Tab-separated table of C-alpha atoms and ligand atoms in Angstrom:
chain	number	residue	atom	x	y	z
U	1	MET	CA	-12.045	5.892	7.927
U	2	LYS	CA	-14.846	3.876	6.334
U	3	ILE	CA	-17.714	3.801	8.810
U	4	VAL	CA	-20.987	1.905	8.533
U	5	ILE	CA	-23.902	3.427	10.409
U	6	GLY	CA	-27.333	2.065	11.289
U	7	CYS	CA	-30.257	3.142	13.428
U	8	ASP	CA	-33.921	2.510	14.126
U	9	HIS	CA	-36.824	4.986	14.030
U	10	ALA	CA	-35.986	6.279	17.522
U	11	ALA	CA	-32.598	7.449	16.290
U	12	TYR	CA	-33.329	8.482	12.715
U	13	ASP	CA	-32.962	12.214	13.403
U	14	ALA	CA	-29.808	11.636	15.413
U	15	LYS	CA	-28.333	9.432	12.675
U	16	THR	CA	-28.967	12.169	10.093
U	17	GLU	CA	-26.970	14.619	12.222
U	18	ILE	CA	-24.224	12.126	12.955
U	19	VAL	CA	-23.807	11.222	9.269
U	20	LYS	CA	-23.373	14.928	8.473
U	21	TYR	CA	-20.847	15.278	11.292
U	22	LEU	CA	-18.814	12.259	10.200
U	23	LYS	CA	-18.790	13.321	6.554
U	24	SER	CA	-17.692	16.825	7.496
U	25	ASN	CA	-14.779	15.211	9.330
U	26	GLY	CA	-13.691	13.400	6.182
U	27	HIS	CA	-15.063	9.937	6.870
U	28	ASP	CA	-16.499	7.682	4.192
U	29	ILE	CA	-20.002	6.587	5.296
U	30	ILE	CA	-22.045	3.511	4.445
U	31	ASP	CA	-25.590	4.309	5.600
U	32	GLU	CA	-27.543	1.109	6.241
U	33	GLY	CA	-30.690	2.971	7.322
U	34	THR	CA	-33.306	3.225	8.582
U	35	TYR	CA	-34.263	6.084	6.293
U	36	GLY	CA	-37.371	7.491	7.989
U	37	LEU	CA	-39.450	7.666	11.141
U	38	GLU	CA	-41.618	4.605	10.466
U	39	SER	CA	-41.291	1.992	13.207
U	40	VAL	CA	-38.682	-0.669	12.390
U	41	ASP	CA	-36.823	-3.431	14.236
U	42	TYR	CA	-33.349	-2.495	15.434
U	43	PRO	CA	-31.888	-6.054	15.078
U	44	ASP	CA	-32.215	-5.739	11.280
U	45	PHE	CA	-29.955	-2.704	11.224
U	46	ALA	CA	-27.562	-4.117	13.805
U	47	ALA	CA	-27.223	-7.164	11.554
U	48	SER	CA	-26.528	-5.337	8.305
U	49	ALA	CA	-23.949	-3.038	9.899
U	50	SER	CA	-22.291	-5.864	11.850
U	51	LEU	CA	-21.933	-7.957	8.694
U	52	LYS	CA	-20.169	-5.064	6.949
U	53	VAL	CA	-17.656	-4.748	9.787
U	54	GLN	CA	-17.281	-8.525	10.021
U	55	ALA	CA	-16.526	-8.715	6.275
U	56	GLY	CA	-13.996	-5.880	6.438
U	57	GLU	CA	-16.163	-3.704	4.181
U	58	ALA	CA	-16.149	-1.053	6.908
U	59	ASP	CA	-13.380	-0.222	9.397
U	60	ARG	CA	-15.832	0.571	12.186
U	61	GLY	CA	-19.555	0.701	12.857
U	62	VAL	CA	-21.899	3.076	14.655
U	63	LEU	CA	-25.331	1.888	15.805
U	64	ILE	CA	-27.906	4.145	17.401
U	65	CYS	CA	-31.328	3.222	18.796
U	66	GLY	CA	-33.398	4.703	21.626
U	67	THR	CA	-31.032	3.562	24.351
U	68	GLY	CA	-28.220	1.840	22.465
U	69	ILE	CA	-28.930	-1.291	24.513
U	70	GLY	CA	-30.838	-3.259	21.873
U	71	MET	CA	-28.271	-2.439	19.208
U	72	SER	CA	-25.385	-3.543	21.419
U	73	ILE	CA	-27.066	-6.820	22.384
U	74	ALA	CA	-27.886	-7.565	18.738
U	75	ALA	CA	-24.477	-6.617	17.299
U	76	ASN	CA	-22.545	-8.665	19.854
U	77	ARG	CA	-24.190	-11.864	18.553
U	78	PHE	CA	-21.971	-11.581	15.471
U	79	LYS	CA	-18.602	-13.268	15.621
U	80	GLY	CA	-15.732	-10.793	15.604
U	81	ILE	CA	-17.956	-7.909	16.656
U	82	ARG	CA	-17.081	-6.040	19.813
U	83	ALA	CA	-19.899	-3.546	20.227
U	84	ALA	CA	-19.660	-1.087	23.115
U	85	LEU	CA	-22.522	0.972	24.483
U	86	CYS	CA	-20.924	4.260	25.490
U	87	PHE	CA	-22.676	7.206	27.070
U	88	ASN	CA	-19.655	9.292	27.952
U	89	GLU	CA	-16.188	10.002	26.607
U	90	GLU	CA	-14.401	7.952	29.266
U	91	LEU	CA	-16.299	4.820	28.269
U	92	ALA	CA	-15.606	5.552	24.604
U	93	LYS	CA	-11.885	5.870	25.319
U	94	LEU	CA	-11.715	2.691	27.406
U	95	SER	CA	-13.769	0.716	24.896
U	96	ARG	CA	-11.008	1.392	22.377
U	97	LEU	CA	-7.954	1.146	24.673
U	98	HIS	CA	-8.958	-2.085	26.375
U	99	ASN	CA	-11.651	-3.740	24.261
U	100	ASN	CA	-10.717	-2.686	20.718
U	101	ALA	CA	-14.431	-2.032	20.189
U	102	ASN	CA	-15.245	-2.055	16.494
U	103	ILE	CA	-18.845	-0.882	16.858
U	104	LEU	CA	-19.975	2.079	18.956
U	105	CYS	CA	-23.574	2.014	20.221
U	106	MET	CA	-25.348	5.090	21.531
U	107	GLY	CA	-28.829	6.044	22.701
U	108	ALA	CA	-30.662	8.852	20.941
U	109	ARG	CA	-33.286	9.051	23.699
U	110	THR	CA	-30.714	9.154	26.481
U	111	GLN	CA	-28.143	11.632	25.255
U	112	SER	CA	-27.783	14.801	23.239
U	113	ILE	CA	-26.393	15.105	19.731
U	114	ASP	CA	-23.465	17.132	21.080
U	115	SER	CA	-22.659	14.410	23.576
U	116	MET	CA	-22.782	11.799	20.783
U	117	LYS	CA	-20.417	13.868	18.631
U	118	ASN	CA	-17.930	14.202	21.503
U	119	ILE	CA	-18.102	10.477	22.200
U	120	LEU	CA	-17.556	9.690	18.523
U	121	SER	CA	-14.601	12.017	18.293
U	122	VAL	CA	-12.828	10.238	21.159
U	123	TRP	CA	-13.851	6.780	19.958
U	124	LEU	CA	-12.560	7.323	16.429
U	125	THR	CA	-9.201	8.716	17.491
U	126	THR	CA	-8.248	6.321	20.285
U	127	ALA	CA	-6.103	3.314	19.393
U	128	TRP	CA	-6.229	-0.112	21.020
U	129	GLU	CA	-3.493	-0.663	23.631
U	130	GLY	CA	-2.938	-4.314	22.732
U	131	ASP	CA	-0.547	-6.099	25.127
U	132	ARG	CA	-2.433	-7.787	27.985
U	133	HIS	CA	-5.749	-7.015	26.327
U	134	ALA	CA	-4.921	-9.178	23.304
U	135	LEU	CA	-5.131	-12.382	25.337
U	136	ARG	CA	-8.513	-11.340	26.739
U	137	LEU	CA	-9.965	-10.501	23.344
U	138	ASN	CA	-8.654	-13.804	22.037
U	139	LYS	CA	-10.563	-15.553	24.833
U	140	ILE	CA	-13.746	-13.821	23.717
U	141	GLU	CA	-13.192	-15.137	20.184
U	142	LEU	CA	-12.582	-18.663	21.494
U	143	ASN	CA	-15.796	-18.488	23.521
U	144	SER	CA	-17.711	-17.484	20.428
U	145	ARG	CA	-16.279	-20.421	18.470
U	146	GLY	CA	-17.439	-22.730	21.259
U	147	GLN	CA	-20.976	-21.416	20.877
U	148	ASP	CA	-20.845	-22.055	17.137
U	149	ALA	CA	-19.831	-25.664	17.688
U	150	GLU	CA	-22.915	-26.482	19.775
T	201	LIG	C1	-37.670	1.420	20.129
T	201	LIG	O1	-38.866	1.865	20.686
T	201	LIG	C2	-36.671	1.090	21.216
T	201	LIG	O2	-37.058	-0.043	21.888
T	201	LIG	C3	-35.279	0.920	20.631
T	201	LIG	O3	-34.928	2.085	19.965
T	201	LIG	C4	-34.146	0.649	21.587
T	201	LIG	O4	-34.115	1.582	22.626
T	201	LIG	C5	-34.000	-0.722	22.051
T	201	LIG	O5	-33.074	-1.075	22.775
């Protein structure tokens, strides 16, 4: 899978580990940064990764900040992005089954690297259920078009 990844300074170390993990599992990674520990603004990295997913240049995205909250808020402003903040495997599974989440957000200050790897593993291997969930996701898209028209 082609996966775009982004983080802020709070998650730089975690991102480095996660990139290694994803590559070792055969994934093709687009690393949008940040590339060091200097303080940066997470919305910049949420934007660049979200645009890659939106454009179909990446199949999925992974965004990590201190809590994952800022990244998820920022990514969900982009049309077609369904970013899910997941801090356990059950949430990761449900975010795929029900919500067809195309970006996974996690918090480097709130969970361990091992926990993040387990969450990723579930998230990347769980398919969307479709069916009744399709109508609901379509409603989300319609809502976002309404906001654009304002
Ligand atoms: C950065 O200090 C921190 O605010 C950020 O990583 C994130 O947790 C925001 O939601």
